[in-house]
């Protein structure tokens, strides 16, 4: 029998039993989807931002980069990352999350490993451009996957937890890079950063292919009763189903909606600060007078502050439901902290406000995503 059709016509005779089934469904779904998705995003952020750690470990000097060439190597990633996000979800719909998300993870990890072999400015830019193509599909793919499994209210804490993996990656990126760059072997220190972190991504991608399912309808780990209860819950919340249409016309309507662009500008403002800290944090700290290894380790502090504030973002909508108010408060605090950071002379005060600015700005990315999704 078609469980979706069954869920549509069946009435709930025992609300308490229904709630027990839904709790069991959420527990099983969380265990299957959230830990591996968190781990994969943790590694995705490591893989896109480890170029900053590699610079502190001497990559720019080895390649002979001059002027703003390193900045263009960093930025090359985002040109394709931006333009490939929407097409990536088209392939997600066609192949399913179980296939598509691990596939793109393996592809981008191969490209990260290739960064260890680049020998010039041009080859580094080319690899980063291709890296953006494949990493583009992961975050929108996860958000799209959540819409099949959870109601909008249930998505809020899970999406906030997911985004906190990015800041969690920042905590470990510096200390991990400091350890990897000290490996003694036939390669340079920065090359070990790329190769070993790429291998970690491949391992998690294989595990993801084994445990993730694309839709509740096809999840063998659910009982028939749990599946039916979940589909009733999702249908009542107008969640997406695999049979939902996905067309170019829908994309056109979305891109012509001014509110989508408004959300994009707000997210851009938050992401710019976050990416600057993630990629150039070790360089900024090194410029304050710290050694290369010390700067790698200290770069974990601002990320730890952002991680804590993104966890707090899980509770913000429950305390007060207006997303815009939380975003305005976070943005205003970040503006004030950045102003202090830009004007003070004391190294210790600068470092403190680098951490505080990341703490203030970090909640905006999950909050904007949830605000748009809920609307």
CSV table of C-alpha atoms in Angstrom, one decimal:
chain,number,residue,atom,x,y,z
A,1,UNK,CA,0.0,0.0,0.0
A,2,UNK,CA,1.1,3.6,-0.6
A,3,UNK,CA,1.9,4.9,2.9
A,4,UNK,CA,1.4,8.6,1.8
A,5,UNK,CA,-2.1,7.8,0.5
A,6,UNK,CA,-2.8,5.7,3.6
A,7,UNK,CA,-1.7,8.6,5.8
A,8,UNK,CA,-4.0,11.0,3.9
A,9,UNK,CA,-7.2,9.2,4.6
A,10,UNK,CA,-6.5,7.6,8.0
A,11,UNK,CA,-7.9,9.3,11.1
A,12,UNK,CA,-6.1,9.3,14.4
A,13,UNK,CA,-8.0,7.3,16.9
A,14,UNK,CA,-5.5,7.3,19.7
A,15,UNK,CA,-3.6,10.7,20.0
A,16,UNK,CA,-1.3,9.4,22.8
A,17,UNK,CA,-0.2,6.4,20.6
A,18,UNK,CA,0.3,8.8,17.7
A,19,UNK,CA,2.6,11.0,19.8
A,20,UNK,CA,4.6,7.9,20.9
A,21,UNK,CA,5.0,6.9,17.2
A,22,UNK,CA,6.1,10.4,16.3
A,23,UNK,CA,8.7,10.6,19.1
A,24,UNK,CA,10.0,7.2,18.0
A,25,UNK,CA,10.2,8.4,14.4
A,26,UNK,CA,12.0,11.6,15.4
A,27,UNK,CA,14.5,9.7,17.5
A,28,UNK,CA,15.3,7.2,14.8
A,29,UNK,CA,15.5,9.9,12.1
A,30,UNK,CA,17.8,12.1,14.2
A,31,UNK,CA,20.2,9.3,14.8
A,32,UNK,CA,20.3,8.5,11.1
A,33,UNK,CA,20.5,12.0,9.7
A,34,UNK,CA,22.0,14.5,12.1
A,35,UNK,CA,25.3,13.1,13.4
A,36,UNK,CA,26.6,12.2,9.9
A,37,UNK,CA,25.3,15.5,8.4
A,38,UNK,CA,27.0,17.4,11.2
A,39,UNK,CA,30.2,15.6,10.6
A,40,UNK,CA,30.1,16.1,6.9
A,41,UNK,CA,29.5,19.8,7.2
A,42,UNK,CA,32.3,20.0,9.8
A,43,UNK,CA,34.6,18.5,7.1
A,44,UNK,CA,33.2,20.6,4.3
A,45,UNK,CA,34.1,23.8,6.2
A,46,UNK,CA,37.5,22.4,7.0
A,47,UNK,CA,38.0,21.5,3.3
A,48,UNK,CA,37.0,24.9,2.0
A,49,UNK,CA,38.8,27.0,4.6
A,50,UNK,CA,42.1,25.0,5.1
A,51,UNK,CA,43.6,27.2,2.4
A,52,UNK,CA,44.0,29.8,5.2
A,53,UNK,CA,45.8,27.4,7.4
A,54,UNK,CA,48.0,26.3,4.5
A,55,UNK,CA,49.0,29.9,3.9
A,56,UNK,CA,50.2,30.3,7.5
A,57,UNK,CA,52.1,27.0,7.0
A,58,UNK,CA,53.9,28.4,4.0
A,59,UNK,CA,51.8,27.6,0.9
A,60,UNK,CA,51.9,31.1,-0.6
A,61,UNK,CA,55.7,31.2,-0.3
A,62,UNK,CA,56.1,27.8,-1.9
A,63,UNK,CA,53.9,28.7,-4.9
A,64,UNK,CA,55.5,32.1,-5.2
A,65,UNK,CA,52.2,34.0,-4.8
A,66,UNK,CA,52.5,37.8,-5.0
A,67,UNK,CA,50.3,40.7,-4.1
A,68,UNK,CA,46.6,39.8,-3.9
A,69,UNK,CA,47.0,36.5,-5.7
A,70,UNK,CA,46.4,34.4,-2.6
A,71,UNK,CA,43.1,36.4,-2.0
A,72,UNK,CA,42.0,35.4,-5.5
A,73,UNK,CA,42.8,31.8,-4.9
A,74,UNK,CA,40.5,32.0,-1.8
A,75,UNK,CA,37.7,33.9,-3.7
A,76,UNK,CA,37.8,31.6,-6.8
A,77,UNK,CA,35.9,29.0,-4.8
A,78,UNK,CA,32.9,31.2,-4.3
A,79,UNK,CA,32.2,32.1,-7.9
A,80,UNK,CA,31.1,28.5,-8.7
A,81,UNK,CA,29.8,27.9,-5.2
A,82,UNK,CA,27.2,30.6,-5.7
A,83,UNK,CA,26.1,29.7,-9.2
A,84,UNK,CA,26.0,25.9,-8.7
A,85,UNK,CA,23.7,25.8,-5.6
A,86,UNK,CA,20.4,25.8,-7.5
A,87,UNK,CA,21.4,23.3,-10.2
A,88,UNK,CA,22.8,21.0,-7.4
A,89,UNK,CA,19.4,20.7,-5.8
A,90,UNK,CA,18.0,19.6,-9.2
A,91,UNK,CA,20.4,16.7,-9.2
A,92,UNK,CA,19.6,16.0,-5.5
A,93,UNK,CA,15.9,15.6,-6.5
A,94,UNK,CA,16.8,13.3,-9.4
A,95,UNK,CA,19.4,11.1,-7.6
A,96,UNK,CA,18.2,11.3,-3.9
A,97,UNK,CA,20.2,12.5,-0.9
A,98,UNK,CA,21.6,9.0,-0.3
A,99,UNK,CA,23.5,9.1,-3.6
A,100,UNK,CA,24.0,12.8,-4.3
A,101,UNK,CA,25.4,14.1,-1.0
A,102,UNK,CA,28.1,11.4,-0.6
A,103,UNK,CA,29.0,11.6,-4.3
A,104,UNK,CA,29.7,15.3,-4.2
A,105,UNK,CA,31.6,14.9,-0.9
A,106,UNK,CA,34.0,12.4,-2.5
A,107,UNK,CA,34.4,14.7,-5.5
A,108,UNK,CA,35.3,17.7,-3.5
A,109,UNK,CA,37.7,15.7,-1.2
A,110,UNK,CA,39.6,14.6,-4.3
A,111,UNK,CA,40.0,18.2,-5.3
A,112,UNK,CA,41.2,19.2,-1.8
A,113,UNK,CA,43.9,16.5,-2.1
A,114,UNK,CA,44.8,18.0,-5.5
A,115,UNK,CA,45.6,21.3,-3.7
A,116,UNK,CA,48.6,19.5,-2.2
A,117,UNK,CA,49.9,19.0,-5.8
A,118,UNK,CA,49.3,22.5,-7.3
A,119,UNK,CA,52.5,24.2,-8.4
A,120,UNK,CA,51.4,27.6,-9.6
A,121,UNK,CA,48.9,30.4,-9.1
A,122,UNK,CA,46.8,29.3,-12.1
A,123,UNK,CA,46.5,25.7,-11.0
A,124,UNK,CA,45.5,26.7,-7.5
A,125,UNK,CA,42.8,28.9,-8.8
A,126,UNK,CA,41.5,26.2,-11.2
A,127,UNK,CA,41.3,23.6,-8.4
A,128,UNK,CA,39.5,26.0,-6.1
A,129,UNK,CA,37.0,26.8,-8.9
A,130,UNK,CA,36.2,23.1,-9.3
A,131,UNK,CA,36.0,22.7,-5.5
A,132,UNK,CA,33.2,25.3,-5.4
A,133,UNK,CA,31.2,23.3,-8.0
A,134,UNK,CA,30.9,20.3,-5.8
A,135,UNK,CA,30.7,21.8,-2.4
A,136,UNK,CA,27.9,24.0,-3.6
A,137,UNK,CA,25.4,21.2,-3.3
A,138,UNK,CA,25.9,20.2,0.3
A,139,UNK,CA,24.3,23.0,2.4
A,140,UNK,CA,21.2,23.5,0.2
A,141,UNK,CA,21.0,19.8,-0.2
A,142,UNK,CA,20.8,19.3,3.6
A,143,UNK,CA,18.2,22.0,4.0
A,144,UNK,CA,16.2,20.4,1.2
A,145,UNK,CA,16.5,17.0,2.8
A,146,UNK,CA,15.3,18.4,6.2
A,147,UNK,CA,12.1,19.6,4.5
A,148,UNK,CA,11.2,16.0,3.7
A,149,UNK,CA,11.7,14.6,7.2
A,150,UNK,CA,10.7,17.4,9.6
A,151,UNK,CA,8.0,20.0,10.1
A,152,UNK,CA,9.1,23.6,10.0
A,153,UNK,CA,9.1,23.9,13.7
A,154,UNK,CA,11.1,20.7,14.1
A,155,UNK,CA,13.7,22.0,11.6
A,156,UNK,CA,14.7,25.0,13.6
A,157,UNK,CA,16.9,23.4,16.3
A,158,UNK,CA,18.3,20.9,13.8
A,159,UNK,CA,19.3,23.5,11.3
A,160,UNK,CA,20.9,25.6,14.0
A,161,UNK,CA,22.8,22.5,15.2
A,162,UNK,CA,23.9,21.8,11.6
A,163,UNK,CA,25.3,25.3,11.0
A,164,UNK,CA,27.1,25.2,14.4
A,165,UNK,CA,29.3,22.4,12.8
A,166,UNK,CA,30.9,25.2,10.7
A,167,UNK,CA,32.0,27.0,13.9
A,168,UNK,CA,32.9,23.7,15.5
A,169,UNK,CA,35.2,23.1,12.5
A,170,UNK,CA,36.8,26.5,13.2
A,171,UNK,CA,37.7,25.3,16.7
A,172,UNK,CA,39.6,22.3,15.4
A,173,UNK,CA,40.9,23.7,12.1
A,174,UNK,CA,43.8,25.6,13.6
A,175,UNK,CA,45.1,23.1,16.2
A,176,UNK,CA,44.7,20.2,13.7
A,177,UNK,CA,46.6,22.2,11.0
A,178,UNK,CA,49.3,23.0,13.5
A,179,UNK,CA,49.7,19.3,14.2
A,180,UNK,CA,49.6,18.2,10.6
A,181,UNK,CA,52.1,20.8,9.4
A,182,UNK,CA,54.7,19.3,11.8
A,183,UNK,CA,54.6,15.9,10.2
A,184,UNK,CA,58.0,14.9,9.1
A,185,UNK,CA,58.0,13.2,5.7
A,186,UNK,CA,58.7,13.7,2.0
A,187,UNK,CA,56.0,16.4,1.7
A,188,UNK,CA,55.8,20.0,2.9
A,189,UNK,CA,53.8,20.7,6.0
A,190,UNK,CA,50.8,22.4,4.3
A,191,UNK,CA,50.5,19.4,1.8
A,192,UNK,CA,49.7,17.1,4.7
A,193,UNK,CA,46.9,19.4,5.8
A,194,UNK,CA,45.2,19.0,2.4
A,195,UNK,CA,45.8,15.2,2.0
A,196,UNK,CA,44.8,14.0,5.5
A,197,UNK,CA,41.7,16.2,5.8
A,198,UNK,CA,40.6,15.0,2.3
A,199,UNK,CA,40.9,11.4,3.4
A,200,UNK,CA,38.7,12.1,6.5
A,201,UNK,CA,36.0,13.5,4.2
A,202,UNK,CA,36.0,10.3,2.0
A,203,UNK,CA,35.6,8.1,5.1
A,204,UNK,CA,32.6,10.1,6.3
A,205,UNK,CA,31.1,10.1,2.8
A,206,UNK,CA,31.2,6.3,2.6
A,207,UNK,CA,29.5,6.1,6.0
A,208,UNK,CA,26.8,8.7,4.9
A,209,UNK,CA,26.0,6.5,1.9
A,210,UNK,CA,25.3,3.6,4.2
A,211,UNK,CA,23.1,5.3,6.8
A,212,UNK,CA,21.2,8.2,5.1
A,213,UNK,CA,17.9,7.6,3.4
A,214,UNK,CA,16.4,10.2,1.0
A,215,UNK,CA,12.8,10.1,2.1
A,216,UNK,CA,10.7,8.7,5.0
A,217,UNK,CA,8.7,6.7,2.5
A,218,UNK,CA,11.8,4.6,1.6
A,219,UNK,CA,13.3,4.4,5.1
A,220,UNK,CA,13.6,0.7,6.1
A,221,UNK,CA,14.6,1.6,9.7
A,222,UNK,CA,11.0,2.8,10.3
A,223,UNK,CA,8.1,0.6,11.2
A,224,UNK,CA,4.9,0.9,9.1
A,225,UNK,CA,3.1,2.6,12.0
A,226,UNK,CA,5.9,5.1,12.5
A,227,UNK,CA,6.0,5.9,8.8
A,228,UNK,CA,2.3,6.5,8.6
A,229,UNK,CA,2.3,8.7,11.7
A,230,UNK,CA,5.2,10.7,10.3
A,231,UNK,CA,3.5,11.2,7.0
A,232,UNK,CA,0.3,12.5,8.7
A,233,UNK,CA,2.4,14.9,10.7
A,234,UNK,CA,4.3,16.2,7.6
A,235,UNK,CA,1.2,16.5,5.5
A,236,UNK,CA,-0.5,18.6,8.1
A,237,UNK,CA,2.6,20.9,8.1
A,238,UNK,CA,2.6,21.1,4.3
A,239,UNK,CA,6.1,19.5,4.2
A,240,UNK,CA,7.5,18.4,0.8
A,241,UNK,CA,7.0,14.9,-0.5
A,242,UNK,CA,9.1,13.1,-3.1
A,243,UNK,CA,6.2,13.4,-5.6
A,244,UNK,CA,6.4,17.2,-5.4
A,245,UNK,CA,7.2,18.9,-8.7
A,246,UNK,CA,10.5,20.7,-9.2
A,247,UNK,CA,10.6,22.8,-12.3
A,248,UNK,CA,12.6,25.6,-13.9
A,249,UNK,CA,9.4,27.7,-13.6
A,250,UNK,CA,9.5,27.3,-9.8
A,251,UNK,CA,13.1,28.5,-9.8
A,252,UNK,CA,12.2,31.5,-11.9
A,253,UNK,CA,9.3,32.5,-9.6
A,254,UNK,CA,11.7,32.2,-6.6
A,255,UNK,CA,14.4,34.3,-8.2
A,256,UNK,CA,11.8,37.0,-9.1
A,257,UNK,CA,10.7,37.3,-5.5
A,258,UNK,CA,12.3,40.4,-3.9
A,259,UNK,CA,12.2,38.8,-0.4
A,260,UNK,CA,14.5,36.0,-1.6
A,261,UNK,CA,17.1,38.6,-2.5
A,262,UNK,CA,16.6,40.4,0.8
A,263,UNK,CA,17.3,37.2,2.7
A,264,UNK,CA,20.3,36.7,0.5
A,265,UNK,CA,21.7,40.1,1.3
A,266,UNK,CA,21.3,39.5,5.1
A,267,UNK,CA,22.9,36.1,4.8
A,268,UNK,CA,25.7,37.6,2.7
A,269,UNK,CA,26.5,40.1,5.4
A,270,UNK,CA,26.8,37.4,8.0
A,271,UNK,CA,28.6,35.0,5.8
A,272,UNK,CA,31.2,37.6,4.8
A,273,UNK,CA,32.3,38.1,8.4
A,274,UNK,CA,32.2,34.4,9.1
A,275,UNK,CA,34.3,33.4,6.1
A,276,UNK,CA,36.8,36.3,6.7
A,277,UNK,CA,37.4,35.0,10.2
A,278,UNK,CA,37.5,31.4,9.1
A,279,UNK,CA,40.0,31.8,6.3
A,280,UNK,CA,42.0,34.8,7.4
A,281,UNK,CA,41.8,34.3,11.2
A,282,UNK,CA,45.1,32.6,11.5
A,283,UNK,CA,46.7,35.3,9.3
A,284,UNK,CA,45.1,38.1,11.3
A,285,UNK,CA,46.3,36.6,14.5
A,286,UNK,CA,49.8,36.0,13.1
A,287,UNK,CA,49.9,39.7,12.1
A,288,UNK,CA,49.3,40.6,15.8
A,289,UNK,CA,52.8,39.2,16.5
A,290,UNK,CA,52.2,35.5,17.2
A,291,UNK,CA,54.2,32.7,15.7
A,292,UNK,CA,52.8,30.5,12.9
A,293,UNK,CA,51.9,27.5,15.1
A,294,UNK,CA,50.6,29.8,17.9
A,295,UNK,CA,48.4,31.6,15.5
A,296,UNK,CA,46.9,28.3,14.2
A,297,UNK,CA,46.0,27.3,17.7
A,298,UNK,CA,44.6,30.7,18.8
A,299,UNK,CA,42.4,30.8,15.8
A,300,UNK,CA,40.2,28.3,17.6
A,301,UNK,CA,39.1,30.9,20.2
A,302,UNK,CA,36.9,33.1,17.9
A,303,UNK,CA,35.4,29.9,16.3
A,304,UNK,CA,34.6,28.6,19.8
A,305,UNK,CA,32.7,31.8,20.6
A,306,UNK,CA,30.8,31.5,17.3
A,307,UNK,CA,30.0,27.8,18.1
A,308,UNK,CA,28.5,28.7,21.5
A,309,UNK,CA,26.4,31.5,20.0
A,310,UNK,CA,25.0,29.3,17.2
A,311,UNK,CA,24.0,26.8,19.8
A,312,UNK,CA,22.2,29.6,21.6
A,313,UNK,CA,20.5,30.4,18.3
A,314,UNK,CA,18.6,27.1,18.7
A,315,UNK,CA,16.7,28.6,21.6
A,316,UNK,CA,16.2,32.2,20.4
A,317,UNK,CA,13.0,31.6,18.3
A,318,UNK,CA,11.5,29.8,21.3
A,319,UNK,CA,12.1,32.7,23.6
A,320,UNK,CA,10.8,35.2,21.1
A,321,UNK,CA,9.5,34.2,17.7
A,322,UNK,CA,10.4,37.3,15.6
A,323,UNK,CA,13.6,36.2,13.7
A,324,UNK,CA,14.1,39.8,12.4
A,325,UNK,CA,14.6,41.1,16.0
A,326,UNK,CA,17.3,38.6,16.8
A,327,UNK,CA,19.1,39.3,13.5
A,328,UNK,CA,19.0,43.0,14.1
A,329,UNK,CA,20.4,42.7,17.6
A,330,UNK,CA,23.2,40.3,16.5
A,331,UNK,CA,24.1,42.6,13.6
A,332,UNK,CA,24.2,45.7,15.7
A,333,UNK,CA,26.4,44.1,18.3
A,334,UNK,CA,28.8,42.7,15.5
A,335,UNK,CA,29.0,46.3,14.0
A,336,UNK,CA,30.0,47.7,17.4
A,337,UNK,CA,32.6,45.0,18.0
A,338,UNK,CA,34.1,45.3,14.5
A,339,UNK,CA,34.4,49.1,15.0
A,340,UNK,CA,36.4,48.5,18.2
A,341,UNK,CA,38.5,45.9,16.5
A,342,UNK,CA,39.4,48.2,13.7
A,343,UNK,CA,40.5,51.1,15.9
A,344,UNK,CA,42.2,49.9,19.1
A,345,UNK,CA,46.0,49.4,19.3
A,346,UNK,CA,46.3,46.8,22.0
A,347,UNK,CA,46.9,43.3,20.6
A,348,UNK,CA,45.0,41.6,23.5
A,349,UNK,CA,42.0,43.9,23.1
A,350,UNK,CA,42.0,43.3,19.3
A,351,UNK,CA,42.0,39.5,19.8
A,352,UNK,CA,39.2,39.8,22.4
A,353,UNK,CA,37.0,41.8,20.0
A,354,UNK,CA,37.8,39.4,17.1
A,355,UNK,CA,36.3,36.7,19.3
A,356,UNK,CA,33.4,38.9,20.4
A,357,UNK,CA,32.5,39.9,16.8
A,358,UNK,CA,32.3,36.3,15.8
A,359,UNK,CA,30.1,35.5,18.8
A,360,UNK,CA,27.7,38.3,17.8
A,361,UNK,CA,27.6,37.6,14.1
A,362,UNK,CA,27.5,33.8,14.1
A,363,UNK,CA,23.7,33.3,15.0
A,364,UNK,CA,22.6,35.2,11.9
A,365,UNK,CA,23.3,32.4,9.4
A,366,UNK,CA,21.0,29.8,10.9
A,367,UNK,CA,18.5,32.4,11.9
A,368,UNK,CA,18.2,33.8,8.3
A,369,UNK,CA,18.0,30.3,6.8
A,370,UNK,CA,15.2,29.4,9.2
A,371,UNK,CA,13.4,32.7,8.7
A,372,UNK,CA,13.3,32.1,5.0
A,373,UNK,CA,12.4,28.4,5.3
A,374,UNK,CA,9.5,29.2,7.6
A,375,UNK,CA,8.1,31.8,5.2
